Amino acid sequence: MHDLSDLLREYDRARAYTDDLWKDLTPDEVTWRPHENSSAIGWHLGHQAHVAHFMIRNLTAAEPSPDPELDALMDSANPEKFRGALPTVERLSAFRDTVSARVHARLGDIAAGRVGAPAQLTVVGAHLLTALINHEYQHDQWIGEVRAERLGHALPPDPASDRLGRVDGYLVLDPCA
């Protein structure tokens, strides 16, 4: 199993890859939906951060949502047609950055032993970060498909890491590599 510092670097690498997939797109491309029962790239961006926030909150530290108005919108349990309008690209980006900062702060506290049960939370944190990284890449697959196949943009190269591979076409972090 990797240490938390290494996993935080992998988390940053995954987020940077996501940024490579969307930051050069227009706001219209980020909010465009291929069809009525399909989510826009922007939804996937918000959902990635939403899941990271809720996993950190529920598994390591109870804390309020950084943007409560986005909670229902970014929850995949809500059918697409009931989610509502996407926020601006700027708000999505700020949400992602805030959640990332919170992930780093909480896992940094765990790595430094500034929590109750630091050894137990280190195990939880390592699995949590691995899940967050793989969830980021899971949604990157869909974002990349829409980017390339529907919007006609080239894909960036895969992130460079000896710990990454592909399973069923998806980038994944091998927790044992």
mmCIF file of N, CA and C in Angstrom, residues 38-172:
data_model
loop_
_atom_site.group_PDB
_atom_site.id
_atom_site.type_symbol
_atom_site.label_atom_id
_atom_site.label_comp_id
_atom_site.label_asym_id
_atom_site.label_seq_id
_atom_site.Cartn_x
_atom_site.Cartn_y
_atom_site.Cartn_z
ATOM 1 N N SER A 38 -28.494 12.181 -20.791
ATOM 2 C CA SER A 38 -27.046 12.117 -20.660
ATOM 3 C C SER A 38 -26.555 13.348 -19.916
ATOM 4 N N SER A 39 -25.523 13.177 -19.141
ATOM 5 C CA SER A 39 -24.961 14.294 -18.384
ATOM 6 C C SER A 39 -23.919 15.040 -19.195
ATOM 7 N N ALA A 40 -23.835 16.317 -18.945
ATOM 8 C CA ALA A 40 -22.817 17.154 -19.578
ATOM 9 C C ALA A 40 -21.463 16.906 -18.921
ATOM 10 N N ILE A 41 -20.396 17.274 -19.618
ATOM 11 C CA ILE A 41 -19.059 17.197 -19.039
ATOM 12 C C ILE A 41 -19.033 17.936 -17.705
ATOM 13 N N GLY A 42 -19.678 19.085 -17.643
ATOM 14 C CA GLY A 42 -19.703 19.877 -16.409
ATOM 15 C C GLY A 42 -20.306 19.128 -15.237
ATOM 16 N N TRP A 43 -21.311 18.306 -15.499
ATOM 17 C CA TRP A 43 -21.872 17.525 -14.404
ATOM 18 C C TRP A 43 -20.831 16.548 -13.865
ATOM 19 N N HIS A 44 -20.117 15.890 -14.765
ATOM 20 C CA HIS A 44 -19.094 14.934 -14.331
ATOM 21 C C HIS A 44 -18.017 15.626 -13.504
ATOM 22 N N LEU A 45 -17.661 16.833 -13.886
ATOM 23 C CA LEU A 45 -16.656 17.601 -13.130
ATOM 24 C C LEU A 45 -17.143 17.881 -11.708
ATOM 25 N N GLY A 46 -18.376 18.313 -11.594
ATOM 26 C CA GLY A 46 -18.938 18.572 -10.273
ATOM 27 C C GLY A 46 -19.136 17.300 -9.474
ATOM 28 N N HIS A 47 -19.547 16.239 -10.152
ATOM 29 C CA HIS A 47 -19.781 14.960 -9.486
ATOM 30 C C HIS A 47 -18.485 14.387 -8.912
ATOM 31 N N GLN A 48 -17.391 14.493 -9.660
ATOM 32 C CA GLN A 48 -16.110 14.002 -9.148
ATOM 33 C C GLN A 48 -15.787 14.674 -7.809
ATOM 34 N N ALA A 49 -15.936 15.984 -7.752
ATOM 35 C CA ALA A 49 -15.651 16.720 -6.515
ATOM 36 C C ALA A 49 -16.682 16.395 -5.432
ATOM 37 N N HIS A 50 -17.924 16.285 -5.817
ATOM 38 C CA HIS A 50 -18.996 15.968 -4.870
ATOM 39 C C HIS A 50 -18.709 14.648 -4.147
ATOM 40 N N VAL A 51 -18.334 13.638 -4.895
ATOM 41 C CA VAL A 51 -18.026 12.342 -4.301
ATOM 42 C C VAL A 51 -16.811 12.456 -3.383
ATOM 43 N N ALA A 52 -15.792 13.188 -3.817
ATOM 44 C CA ALA A 52 -14.605 13.361 -2.966
ATOM 45 C C ALA A 52 -14.989 14.019 -1.643
ATOM 46 N N HIS A 53 -15.806 15.067 -1.703
ATOM 47 C CA HIS A 53 -16.233 15.736 -0.470
ATOM 48 C C HIS A 53 -16.982 14.767 0.445
ATOM 49 N N PHE A 54 -17.947 14.049 -0.105
ATOM 50 C CA PHE A 54 -18.760 13.174 0.735
ATOM 51 C C PHE A 54 -17.958 11.996 1.286
ATOM 52 N N MET A 55 -17.011 11.495 0.530
ATOM 53 C CA MET A 55 -16.183 10.404 1.062
ATOM 54 C C MET A 55 -15.303 10.909 2.201
ATOM 55 N N ILE A 56 -14.680 12.058 2.032
ATOM 56 C CA ILE A 56 -13.865 12.641 3.107
ATOM 57 C C ILE A 56 -14.747 12.914 4.317
ATOM 58 N N ARG A 57 -15.890 13.544 4.075
ATOM 59 C CA ARG A 57 -16.800 13.897 5.167
ATOM 60 C C ARG A 57 -17.300 12.667 5.918
ATOM 61 N N ASN A 58 -17.699 11.657 5.197
ATOM 62 C CA ASN A 58 -18.322 10.502 5.830
ATOM 63 C C ASN A 58 -17.328 9.496 6.397
ATOM 64 N N LEU A 59 -16.103 9.472 5.880
ATOM 65 C CA LEU A 59 -15.147 8.463 6.332
ATOM 66 C C LEU A 59 -14.054 9.001 7.251
ATOM 67 N N THR A 60 -13.816 10.313 7.221
ATOM 68 C CA THR A 60 -12.702 10.809 8.034
ATOM 69 C C THR A 60 -13.025 12.020 8.886
ATOM 70 N N ALA A 61 -13.919 12.899 8.458
ATOM 71 C CA ALA A 61 -14.163 14.129 9.222
ATOM 72 C C ALA A 61 -15.479 14.759 8.786
ATOM 73 N N ALA A 62 -16.408 14.859 9.693
ATOM 74 C CA ALA A 62 -17.674 15.514 9.377
ATOM 75 C C ALA A 62 -17.418 17.001 9.165
ATOM 76 N N GLU A 63 -17.840 17.507 8.052
ATOM 77 C CA GLU A 63 -17.711 18.937 7.768
ATOM 78 C C GLU A 63 -18.791 19.329 6.779
ATOM 79 N N PRO A 64 -19.176 20.592 6.777
ATOM 80 C CA PRO A 64 -20.248 21.025 5.873
ATOM 81 C C PRO A 64 -19.794 21.028 4.415
ATOM 82 N N SER A 65 -20.754 20.962 3.546
ATOM 83 C CA SER A 65 -20.485 21.021 2.116
ATOM 84 C C SER A 65 -19.909 22.382 1.750
ATOM 85 N N PRO A 66 -18.939 22.407 0.836
ATOM 86 C CA PRO A 66 -18.407 23.695 0.391
ATOM 87 C C PRO A 66 -19.399 24.476 -0.476
ATOM 88 N N ASP A 67 -20.410 23.798 -1.007
ATOM 89 C CA ASP A 67 -21.419 24.461 -1.835
ATOM 90 C C ASP A 67 -22.700 23.626 -1.765
ATOM 91 N N PRO A 68 -23.486 23.794 -0.686
ATOM 92 C CA PRO A 68 -24.671 22.950 -0.474
ATOM 93 C C PRO A 68 -25.665 22.958 -1.635
ATOM 94 N N GLU A 69 -25.724 24.053 -2.378
ATOM 95 C CA GLU A 69 -26.656 24.116 -3.508
ATOM 96 C C GLU A 69 -26.303 23.114 -4.603
ATOM 97 N N LEU A 70 -25.063 22.662 -4.631
ATOM 98 C CA LEU A 70 -24.652 21.707 -5.659
ATOM 99 C C LEU A 70 -24.864 20.253 -5.245
ATOM 100 N N ASP A 71 -25.153 20.011 -3.977
ATOM 101 C CA ASP A 71 -25.218 18.634 -3.484
ATOM 102 C C ASP A 71 -26.223 17.776 -4.245
ATOM 103 N N ALA A 72 -27.453 18.201 -4.368
ATOM 104 C CA ALA A 72 -28.462 17.395 -5.069
ATOM 105 C C ALA A 72 -28.169 17.325 -6.566
ATOM 106 N N LEU A 73 -27.679 18.418 -7.125
ATOM 107 C CA LEU A 73 -27.384 18.471 -8.559
ATOM 108 C C LEU A 73 -26.314 17.459 -8.949
ATOM 109 N N MET A 74 -25.289 17.307 -8.112
ATOM 110 C CA MET A 74 -24.151 16.451 -8.454
ATOM 111 C C MET A 74 -24.279 15.021 -7.935
ATOM 112 N N ASP A 75 -25.404 14.709 -7.334
ATOM 113 C CA ASP A 75 -25.631 13.367 -6.796
ATOM 114 C C ASP A 75 -26.145 12.451 -7.909
ATOM 115 N N SER A 76 -25.406 11.404 -8.194
ATOM 116 C CA SER A 76 -25.791 10.503 -9.284
ATOM 117 C C SER A 76 -27.048 9.704 -8.962
ATOM 118 N N ALA A 77 -27.495 9.713 -7.713
ATOM 119 C CA ALA A 77 -28.735 9.025 -7.362
ATOM 120 C C ALA A 77 -29.956 9.766 -7.910
ATOM 121 N N ASN A 78 -29.794 11.036 -8.235
ATOM 122 C CA ASN A 78 -30.890 11.816 -8.820
ATOM 123 C C ASN A 78 -30.858 11.661 -10.331
ATOM 124 N N PRO A 79 -31.973 11.233 -10.923
ATOM 125 C CA PRO A 79 -32.004 11.106 -12.380
ATOM 126 C C PRO A 79 -31.668 12.430 -13.067
ATOM 127 N N GLU A 80 -31.030 12.320 -14.201
ATOM 128 C CA GLU A 80 -30.578 13.491 -14.959
ATOM 129 C C GLU A 80 -31.673 14.549 -15.102
ATOM 130 N N LYS A 81 -32.871 14.132 -15.445
ATOM 131 C CA LYS A 81 -33.924 15.105 -15.711
ATOM 132 C C LYS A 81 -34.356 15.879 -14.462
ATOM 133 N N PHE A 82 -33.968 15.410 -13.269
ATOM 134 C CA PHE A 82 -34.340 16.108 -12.035
ATOM 135 C C PHE A 82 -33.186 16.883 -11.407
ATOM 136 N N ARG A 83 -32.051 16.926 -12.048
ATOM 137 C CA ARG A 83 -30.868 17.543 -11.437
ATOM 138 C C ARG A 83 -30.849 19.058 -11.525
ATOM 139 N N GLY A 84 -31.421 19.629 -12.533
ATOM 140 C CA GLY A 84 -31.412 21.081 -12.663
ATOM 141 C C GLY A 84 -30.276 21.569 -13.542
ATOM 142 N N ALA A 85 -30.184 22.888 -13.661
ATOM 143 C CA ALA A 85 -29.187 23.520 -14.531
ATOM 144 C C ALA A 85 -27.810 23.497 -13.878
ATOM 145 N N LEU A 86 -26.804 23.347 -14.715
ATOM 146 C CA LEU A 86 -25.429 23.356 -14.219
ATOM 147 C C LEU A 86 -25.004 24.767 -13.835
ATOM 148 N N PRO A 87 -24.124 24.868 -12.856
ATOM 149 C CA PRO A 87 -23.566 26.180 -12.527
ATOM 150 C C PRO A 87 -22.562 26.607 -13.601
ATOM 151 N N THR A 88 -22.038 27.789 -13.454
ATOM 152 C CA THR A 88 -21.042 28.285 -14.408
ATOM 153 C C THR A 88 -19.764 27.448 -14.325
ATOM 154 N N VAL A 89 -18.971 27.532 -15.363
ATOM 155 C CA VAL A 89 -17.684 26.850 -15.388
ATOM 156 C C VAL A 89 -16.803 27.352 -14.241
ATOM 157 N N GLU A 90 -16.869 28.646 -13.958
ATOM 158 C CA GLU A 90 -16.071 29.219 -12.868
ATOM 159 C C GLU A 90 -16.479 28.622 -11.517
ATOM 160 N N ARG A 91 -17.766 28.462 -11.315
ATOM 161 C CA ARG A 91 -18.234 27.895 -10.046
ATOM 162 C C ARG A 91 -17.849 26.427 -9.930
ATOM 163 N N LEU A 92 -17.960 25.680 -11.021
ATOM 164 C CA LEU A 92 -17.527 24.283 -11.011
ATOM 165 C C LEU A 92 -16.041 24.175 -10.687
ATOM 166 N N SER A 93 -15.255 25.015 -11.314
ATOM 167 C CA SER A 93 -13.813 24.999 -11.086
ATOM 168 C C SER A 93 -13.481 25.346 -9.635
ATOM 169 N N ALA A 94 -14.147 26.343 -9.090
ATOM 170 C CA ALA A 94 -13.926 26.737 -7.693
ATOM 171 C C ALA A 94 -14.342 25.606 -6.747
ATOM 172 N N PHE A 95 -15.444 24.943 -7.038
ATOM 173 C CA PHE A 95 -15.907 23.818 -6.232
ATOM 174 C C PHE A 95 -14.868 22.700 -6.230
ATOM 175 N N ARG A 96 -14.370 22.372 -7.415
ATOM 176 C CA ARG A 96 -13.351 21.327 -7.526
ATOM 177 C C ARG A 96 -12.099 21.704 -6.732
ATOM 178 N N ASP A 97 -11.665 22.946 -6.850
ATOM 179 C CA ASP A 97 -10.455 23.388 -6.150
ATOM 180 C C ASP A 97 -10.640 23.376 -4.635
ATOM 181 N N THR A 98 -11.804 23.802 -4.170
ATOM 182 C CA THR A 98 -12.080 23.810 -2.728
ATOM 183 C C THR A 98 -12.087 22.394 -2.166
ATOM 184 N N VAL A 99 -12.742 21.492 -2.869
ATOM 185 C CA VAL A 99 -12.788 20.105 -2.400
ATOM 186 C C VAL A 99 -11.383 19.510 -2.393
ATOM 187 N N SER A 100 -10.607 19.765 -3.424
ATOM 188 C CA SER A 100 -9.243 19.255 -3.470
ATOM 189 C C SER A 100 -8.419 19.771 -2.293
ATOM 190 N N ALA A 101 -8.566 21.043 -1.981
ATOM 191 C CA ALA A 101 -7.845 21.613 -0.837
ATOM 192 C C ALA A 101 -8.256 20.916 0.459
ATOM 193 N N ARG A 102 -9.536 20.600 0.584
ATOM 194 C CA ARG A 102 -10.017 19.903 1.784
ATOM 195 C C ARG A 102 -9.498 18.469 1.848
ATOM 196 N N VAL A 103 -9.433 17.800 0.705
ATOM 197 C CA VAL A 103 -8.860 16.454 0.668
ATOM 198 C C VAL A 103 -7.410 16.519 1.152
ATOM 199 N N HIS A 104 -6.659 17.463 0.619
ATOM 200 C CA HIS A 104 -5.256 17.609 1.021
ATOM 201 C C HIS A 104 -5.135 17.947 2.508
ATOM 202 N N ALA A 105 -5.956 18.839 2.995
ATOM 203 C CA ALA A 105 -5.872 19.233 4.409
ATOM 204 C C ALA A 105 -6.173 18.055 5.319
ATOM 205 N N ARG A 106 -7.247 17.338 5.037
ATOM 206 C CA ARG A 106 -7.632 16.236 5.921
ATOM 207 C C ARG A 106 -6.638 15.089 5.851
ATOM 208 N N LEU A 107 -6.233 14.702 4.643
ATOM 209 C CA LEU A 107 -5.279 13.606 4.532
ATOM 210 C C LEU A 107 -3.905 14.024 5.021
ATOM 211 N N GLY A 108 -3.571 15.303 4.905
ATOM 212 C CA GLY A 108 -2.327 15.805 5.486
ATOM 213 C C GLY A 108 -2.343 15.696 6.996
ATOM 214 N N ASP A 109 -3.481 16.019 7.613
ATOM 215 C CA ASP A 109 -3.619 15.865 9.071
ATOM 216 C C ASP A 109 -3.478 14.398 9.476
ATOM 217 N N ILE A 110 -4.068 13.514 8.698
ATOM 218 C CA ILE A 110 -3.968 12.087 9.001
ATOM 219 C C ILE A 110 -2.504 11.634 8.876
ATOM 220 N N ALA A 111 -1.846 12.010 7.787
ATOM 221 C CA ALA A 111 -0.451 11.606 7.569
ATOM 222 C C ALA A 111 0.467 12.122 8.673
ATOM 223 N N ALA A 112 0.161 13.307 9.200
ATOM 224 C CA ALA A 112 0.987 13.908 10.256
ATOM 225 C C ALA A 112 0.586 13.429 11.651
ATOM 226 N N GLY A 113 -0.429 12.587 11.745
ATOM 227 C CA GLY A 113 -0.855 12.062 13.038
ATOM 228 C C GLY A 113 -1.649 13.046 13.872
ATOM 229 N N ARG A 114 -2.209 14.083 13.242
ATOM 230 C CA ARG A 114 -2.984 15.096 13.969
ATOM 231 C C ARG A 114 -4.470 14.738 14.055
ATOM 232 N N VAL A 115 -4.749 13.450 14.241
ATOM 233 C CA VAL A 115 -6.123 12.956 14.343
ATOM 234 C C VAL A 115 -6.160 11.875 15.418
ATOM 235 N N GLY A 116 -7.362 11.578 15.908
ATOM 236 C CA GLY A 116 -7.509 10.416 16.771
ATOM 237 C C GLY A 116 -7.358 9.173 15.910
ATOM 238 N N ALA A 117 -6.767 8.143 16.437
ATOM 239 C CA ALA A 117 -6.563 6.864 15.731
ATOM 240 C C ALA A 117 -5.821 7.061 14.403
ATOM 241 N N PRO A 118 -4.636 7.668 14.432
ATOM 242 C CA PRO A 118 -3.926 7.955 13.181
ATOM 243 C C PRO A 118 -3.561 6.717 12.362
ATOM 244 N N ALA A 119 -3.214 5.611 13.010
ATOM 245 C CA ALA A 119 -2.861 4.412 12.245
ATOM 246 C C ALA A 119 -4.089 3.857 11.516
ATOM 247 N N GLN A 120 -5.216 3.819 12.203
ATOM 248 C CA GLN A 120 -6.444 3.322 11.579
ATOM 249 C C GLN A 120 -6.871 4.254 10.449
ATOM 250 N N LEU A 121 -6.822 5.559 10.669
ATOM 251 C CA LEU A 121 -7.234 6.506 9.627
ATOM 252 C C LEU A 121 -6.255 6.516 8.451
ATOM 253 N N THR A 122 -5.005 6.136 8.682
ATOM 254 C CA THR A 122 -4.061 6.020 7.568
ATOM 255 C C THR A 122 -4.497 4.909 6.623
ATOM 256 N N VAL A 123 -4.949 3.794 7.176
ATOM 257 C CA VAL A 123 -5.460 2.698 6.342
ATOM 258 C C VAL A 123 -6.705 3.168 5.589
ATOM 259 N N VAL A 124 -7.630 3.786 6.306
ATOM 260 C CA VAL A 124 -8.845 4.301 5.667
ATOM 261 C C VAL A 124 -8.466 5.322 4.582
ATOM 262 N N GLY A 125 -7.566 6.236 4.921
ATOM 263 C CA GLY A 125 -7.167 7.284 3.978
ATOM 264 C C GLY A 125 -6.535 6.736 2.718
ATOM 265 N N ALA A 126 -5.716 5.705 2.837
ATOM 266 C CA ALA A 126 -5.078 5.124 1.653
ATOM 267 C C ALA A 126 -6.120 4.506 0.725
ATOM 268 N N HIS A 127 -7.064 3.785 1.285
ATOM 269 C CA HIS A 127 -8.116 3.186 0.446
ATOM 270 C C HIS A 127 -9.037 4.264 -0.120
ATOM 271 N N LEU A 128 -9.329 5.275 0.695
ATOM 272 C CA LEU A 128 -10.179 6.372 0.251
ATOM 273 C C LEU A 128 -9.533 7.100 -0.930
ATOM 274 N N LEU A 129 -8.248 7.438 -0.809
ATOM 275 C CA LEU A 129 -7.569 8.133 -1.904
ATOM 276 C C LEU A 129 -7.509 7.271 -3.162
ATOM 277 N N THR A 130 -7.269 5.988 -3.008
ATOM 278 C CA THR A 130 -7.255 5.104 -4.173
ATOM 279 C C THR A 130 -8.624 5.120 -4.855
ATOM 280 N N ALA A 131 -9.682 5.067 -4.063
ATOM 281 C CA ALA A 131 -11.036 5.122 -4.638
ATOM 282 C C ALA A 131 -11.296 6.468 -5.313
ATOM 283 N N LEU A 132 -10.865 7.561 -4.693
ATOM 284 C CA LEU A 132 -11.071 8.890 -5.299
ATOM 285 C C LEU A 132 -10.327 9.011 -6.619
ATOM 286 N N ILE A 133 -9.104 8.532 -6.652
ATOM 287 C CA ILE A 133 -8.303 8.585 -7.881
ATOM 288 C C ILE A 133 -8.987 7.778 -8.975
ATOM 289 N N ASN A 134 -9.390 6.564 -8.657
ATOM 290 C CA ASN A 134 -10.019 5.717 -9.669
ATOM 291 C C ASN A 134 -11.388 6.255 -10.085
ATOM 292 N N HIS A 135 -12.093 6.910 -9.167
ATOM 293 C CA HIS A 135 -13.367 7.544 -9.523
ATOM 294 C C HIS A 135 -13.124 8.720 -10.468
ATOM 295 N N GLU A 136 -12.086 9.490 -10.210
ATOM 296 C CA GLU A 136 -11.736 10.602 -11.105
ATOM 297 C C GLU A 136 -11.496 10.067 -12.518
ATOM 298 N N TYR A 137 -10.687 9.011 -12.610
ATOM 299 C CA TYR A 137 -10.395 8.433 -13.928
ATOM 300 C C TYR A 137 -11.628 7.772 -14.552
ATOM 301 N N GLN A 138 -12.510 7.222 -13.740
ATOM 302 C CA GLN A 138 -13.736 6.616 -14.266
ATOM 303 C C GLN A 138 -14.525 7.656 -15.051
ATOM 304 N N HIS A 139 -14.703 8.831 -14.467
ATOM 305 C CA HIS A 139 -15.460 9.876 -15.159
ATOM 306 C C HIS A 139 -14.644 10.535 -16.261
ATOM 307 N N ASP A 140 -13.324 10.509 -16.155
ATOM 308 C CA ASP A 140 -12.475 11.022 -17.230
ATOM 309 C C ASP A 140 -12.681 10.225 -18.510
ATOM 310 N N GLN A 141 -12.964 8.939 -18.368
ATOM 311 C CA GLN A 141 -13.204 8.116 -19.552
ATOM 312 C C GLN A 141 -14.386 8.672 -20.344
ATOM 313 N N TRP A 142 -15.483 8.957 -19.653
ATOM 314 C CA TRP A 142 -16.671 9.489 -20.329
ATOM 315 C C TRP A 142 -16.378 10.884 -20.878
ATOM 316 N N ILE A 143 -15.741 11.734 -20.073
ATOM 317 C CA ILE A 143 -15.394 13.084 -20.529
ATOM 318 C C ILE A 143 -14.540 12.991 -21.792
ATOM 319 N N GLY A 144 -13.566 12.098 -21.787
ATOM 320 C CA GLY A 144 -12.690 11.936 -22.947
ATOM 321 C C GLY A 144 -13.435 11.443 -24.175
ATOM 322 N N GLU A 145 -14.354 10.519 -23.972
ATOM 323 C CA GLU A 145 -15.136 10.028 -25.110
ATOM 324 C C GLU A 145 -15.965 11.138 -25.727
ATOM 325 N N VAL A 146 -16.622 11.934 -24.914
ATOM 326 C CA VAL A 146 -17.421 13.041 -25.440
ATOM 327 C C VAL A 146 -16.512 14.073 -26.092
ATOM 328 N N ARG A 147 -15.409 14.390 -25.441
ATOM 329 C CA ARG A 147 -14.449 15.365 -25.968
ATOM 330 C C ARG A 147 -13.988 14.961 -27.378
ATOM 331 N N ALA A 148 -13.591 13.689 -27.529
ATOM 332 C CA ALA A 148 -13.025 13.238 -28.800
ATOM 333 C C ALA A 148 -14.091 12.883 -29.832
ATOM 334 N N GLU A 149 -15.055 12.074 -29.426
ATOM 335 C CA GLU A 149 -16.004 11.520 -30.390
ATOM 336 C C GLU A 149 -17.148 12.455 -30.739
ATOM 337 N N ARG A 150 -17.582 13.282 -29.804
ATOM 338 C CA ARG A 150 -18.742 14.141 -30.046
ATOM 339 C C ARG A 150 -18.358 15.595 -30.309
ATOM 340 N N LEU A 151 -17.277 16.058 -29.654
ATOM 341 C CA LEU A 151 -16.872 17.459 -29.815
ATOM 342 C C LEU A 151 -15.686 17.624 -30.760
ATOM 343 N N GLY A 152 -15.034 16.522 -31.135
ATOM 344 C CA GLY A 152 -13.960 16.568 -32.129
ATOM 345 C C GLY A 152 -12.627 17.124 -31.646
ATOM 346 N N HIS A 153 -12.359 17.062 -30.360
ATOM 347 C CA HIS A 153 -11.081 17.531 -29.817
ATOM 348 C C HIS A 153 -10.155 16.346 -29.582
ATOM 349 N N ALA A 154 -8.876 16.565 -29.807
ATOM 350 C CA ALA A 154 -7.883 15.527 -29.541
ATOM 351 C C ALA A 154 -7.804 15.253 -28.042
ATOM 352 N N LEU A 155 -7.431 14.038 -27.711
ATOM 353 C CA LEU A 155 -7.248 13.673 -26.313
ATOM 354 C C LEU A 155 -5.808 13.965 -25.884
ATOM 355 N N PRO A 156 -5.633 14.389 -24.657
ATOM 356 C CA PRO A 156 -4.268 14.550 -24.144
ATOM 357 C C PRO A 156 -3.657 13.172 -23.909
ATOM 358 N N PRO A 157 -2.340 13.101 -23.804
ATOM 359 C CA PRO A 157 -1.739 11.800 -23.476
ATOM 360 C C PRO A 157 -2.135 11.361 -22.067
ATOM 361 N N ASP A 158 -2.111 10.052 -21.854
ATOM 362 C CA ASP A 158 -2.373 9.528 -20.514
ATOM 363 C C ASP A 158 -1.354 10.100 -19.530
ATOM 364 N N PRO A 159 -1.744 10.235 -18.292
ATOM 365 C CA PRO A 159 -0.790 10.685 -17.282
ATOM 366 C C PRO A 159 0.375 9.695 -17.158
ATOM 367 N N ALA A 160 1.541 10.229 -16.861
ATOM 368 C CA ALA A 160 2.732 9.386 -16.712
ATOM 369 C C ALA A 160 2.879 8.964 -15.257
ATOM 370 N N SER A 161 2.661 7.671 -15.001
ATOM 371 C CA SER A 161 2.838 7.119 -13.671
ATOM 372 C C SER A 161 2.997 5.613 -13.798
ATOM 373 N N ASP A 162 3.988 5.076 -13.107
ATOM 374 C CA ASP A 162 4.192 3.628 -13.103
ATOM 375 C C ASP A 162 3.068 2.892 -12.395
ATOM 376 N N ARG A 163 2.255 3.627 -11.655
ATOM 377 C CA ARG A 163 1.174 3.006 -10.875
ATOM 378 C C ARG A 163 -0.141 2.917 -11.645
ATOM 379 N N LEU A 164 -0.178 3.503 -12.835
ATOM 380 C CA LEU A 164 -1.414 3.521 -13.620
ATOM 381 C C LEU A 164 -1.394 2.449 -14.687
ATOM 382 N N GLY A 165 -2.556 1.889 -14.909
ATOM 383 C CA GLY A 165 -2.758 0.959 -16.007
ATOM 384 C C GLY A 165 -4.172 1.143 -16.527
ATOM 385 N N ARG A 166 -4.546 0.306 -17.443
ATOM 386 C CA ARG A 166 -5.911 0.348 -17.972
ATOM 387 C C ARG A 166 -6.599 -0.984 -17.706
ATOM 388 N N VAL A 167 -7.838 -0.892 -17.259
ATOM 389 C CA VAL A 167 -8.690 -2.058 -17.048
ATOM 390 C C VAL A 167 -10.016 -1.752 -17.726
ATOM 391 N N ASP A 168 -10.425 -2.607 -18.651
ATOM 392 C CA ASP A 168 -11.657 -2.381 -19.410
ATOM 393 C C ASP A 168 -11.657 -1.020 -20.094
ATOM 394 N N GLY A 169 -10.482 -0.532 -20.466
ATOM 395 C CA GLY A 169 -10.366 0.750 -21.133
ATOM 396 C C GLY A 169 -10.206 1.943 -20.207
ATOM 397 N N TYR A 170 -10.416 1.745 -18.928
ATOM 398 C CA TYR A 170 -10.349 2.829 -17.947
ATOM 399 C C TYR A 170 -8.964 2.914 -17.311
ATOM 400 N N LEU A 171 -8.468 4.127 -17.126
ATOM 401 C CA LEU A 171 -7.264 4.309 -16.323
ATOM 402 C C LEU A 171 -7.585 3.929 -14.887
ATOM 403 N N VAL A 172 -6.687 3.195 -14.250
ATOM 404 C CA VAL A 172 -6.854 2.830 -12.848
ATOM 405 C C VAL A 172 -5.503 2.872 -12.155
#
